[in-house]
XYZ file of C-alpha atoms in Angstrom:
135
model
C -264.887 20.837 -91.007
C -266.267 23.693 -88.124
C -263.609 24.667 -85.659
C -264.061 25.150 -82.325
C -262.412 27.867 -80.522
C -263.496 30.386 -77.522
C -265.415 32.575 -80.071
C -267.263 29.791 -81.494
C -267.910 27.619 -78.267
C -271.055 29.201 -77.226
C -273.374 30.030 -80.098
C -274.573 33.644 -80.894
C -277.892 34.143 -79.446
C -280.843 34.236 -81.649
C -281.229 37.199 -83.416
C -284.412 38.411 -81.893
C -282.942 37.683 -78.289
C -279.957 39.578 -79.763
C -282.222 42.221 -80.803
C -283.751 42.909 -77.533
C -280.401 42.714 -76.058
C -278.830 45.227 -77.423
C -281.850 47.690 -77.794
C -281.681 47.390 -73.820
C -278.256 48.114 -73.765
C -278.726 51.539 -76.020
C -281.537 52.660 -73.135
C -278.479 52.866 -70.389
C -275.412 54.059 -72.790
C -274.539 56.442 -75.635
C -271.082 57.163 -77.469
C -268.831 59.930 -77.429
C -269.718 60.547 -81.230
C -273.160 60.402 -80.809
C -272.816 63.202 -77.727
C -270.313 65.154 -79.731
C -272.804 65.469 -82.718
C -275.817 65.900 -80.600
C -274.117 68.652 -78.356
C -273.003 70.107 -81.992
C -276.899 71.211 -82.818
C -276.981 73.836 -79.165
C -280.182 71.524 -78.391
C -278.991 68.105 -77.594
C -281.934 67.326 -75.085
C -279.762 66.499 -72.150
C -277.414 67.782 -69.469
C -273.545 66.277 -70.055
C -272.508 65.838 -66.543
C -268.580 65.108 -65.780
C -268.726 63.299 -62.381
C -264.842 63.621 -61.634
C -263.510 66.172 -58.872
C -263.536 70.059 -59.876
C -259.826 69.529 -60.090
C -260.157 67.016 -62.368
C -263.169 68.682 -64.696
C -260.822 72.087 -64.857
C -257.608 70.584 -66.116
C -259.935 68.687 -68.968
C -263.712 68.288 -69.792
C -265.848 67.658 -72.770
C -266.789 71.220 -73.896
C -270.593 72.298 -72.444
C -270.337 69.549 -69.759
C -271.805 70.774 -66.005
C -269.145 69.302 -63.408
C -270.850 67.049 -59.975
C -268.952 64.041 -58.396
C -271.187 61.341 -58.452
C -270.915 61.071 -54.721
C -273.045 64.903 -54.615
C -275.651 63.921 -56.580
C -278.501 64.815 -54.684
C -282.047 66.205 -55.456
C -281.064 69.338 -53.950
C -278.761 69.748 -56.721
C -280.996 68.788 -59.528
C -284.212 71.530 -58.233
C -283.460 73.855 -61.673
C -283.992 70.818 -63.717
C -287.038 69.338 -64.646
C -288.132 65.093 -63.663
C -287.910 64.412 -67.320
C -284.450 66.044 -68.174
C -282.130 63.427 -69.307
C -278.703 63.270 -67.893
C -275.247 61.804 -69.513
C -272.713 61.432 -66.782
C -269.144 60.693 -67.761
C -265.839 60.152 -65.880
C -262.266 59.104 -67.099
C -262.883 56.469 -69.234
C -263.152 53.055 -69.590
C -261.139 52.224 -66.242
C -262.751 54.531 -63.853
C -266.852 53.428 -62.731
C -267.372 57.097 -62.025
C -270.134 57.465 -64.501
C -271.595 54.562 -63.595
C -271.923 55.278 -59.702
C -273.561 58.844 -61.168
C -275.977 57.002 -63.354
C -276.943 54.757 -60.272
C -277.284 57.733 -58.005
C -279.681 59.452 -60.932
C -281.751 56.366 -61.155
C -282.500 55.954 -57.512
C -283.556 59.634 -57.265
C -285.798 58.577 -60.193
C -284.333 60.697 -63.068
C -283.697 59.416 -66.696
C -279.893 58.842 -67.336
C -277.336 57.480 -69.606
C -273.536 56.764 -69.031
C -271.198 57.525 -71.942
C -269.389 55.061 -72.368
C -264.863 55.839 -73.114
C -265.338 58.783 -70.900
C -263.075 61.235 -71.325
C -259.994 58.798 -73.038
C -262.775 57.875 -75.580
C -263.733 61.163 -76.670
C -259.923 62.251 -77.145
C -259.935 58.871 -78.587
C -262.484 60.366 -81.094
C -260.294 63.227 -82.133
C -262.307 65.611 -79.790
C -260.809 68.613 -77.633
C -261.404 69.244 -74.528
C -262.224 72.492 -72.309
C -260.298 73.549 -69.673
C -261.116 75.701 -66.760
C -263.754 75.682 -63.814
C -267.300 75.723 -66.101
């Protein structure tokens, strides 16, 4: 005898819907332990960008992160990089949509760009320090 519950009451998708689902999802996110390992090599292939307040960034940031609030993200700012540099933006965590106003501001300008996702309370979640100080 099958149970019905709220888990169960809507079947999983297929498995090569699910497939394509969550491939998407891995274009627009990455984890703290995936950034932590990559930034680990000194050649991840992207820019870590902490989209909080300068106040904010100096009393904690993930260590090598560049600090610009999402709401200064403009091409003016980004001249020393090149198009195809890949950006993670970050905020507080889970709570705040910080990151993901940066990411949107990115993708209009027409840059590549991932959010990662826990933000700062995920990667102290992950056992990670952070830096303090202006950069």
């Amino acid at each position: 005898m099958s149970t019905t519950n709220a888990v169960n009451t809507i079947p999983a998708a297929d498995p090569a819907i699910a497939v394509a689902h969550f491939r998407a999802a891995l274009q627009f996110e990455t984890d703290c332990s995936d950034v932590a390992s990559a930034l680990a090599t000194g050649t991840p292939g992207f820019v870590l960008l902490d989209v909080r307040s300068p106040a904010l960034f100096a009393q904690g940031h993930v260590p090598g992160a560049v600090n610009l609030p999402h709401g200064k993200i403009v091409e003016s700012k980004l001249v020393d990089y090149p198009a195809d540099t890949l950006f993670v933006t970050y905020c507080a965590g889970p709570h705040c949509n910080g990151a993901t106003r940066g990411a949107l501001r990115f993708a209009q300008l027409g840059r590549p760009v991932k959010v990662m996702i826990g933000g700062i309370t995920g990667w102290l979640d992950e056992g990670f320090r952070l830096a303090t100080g202006d950069a």
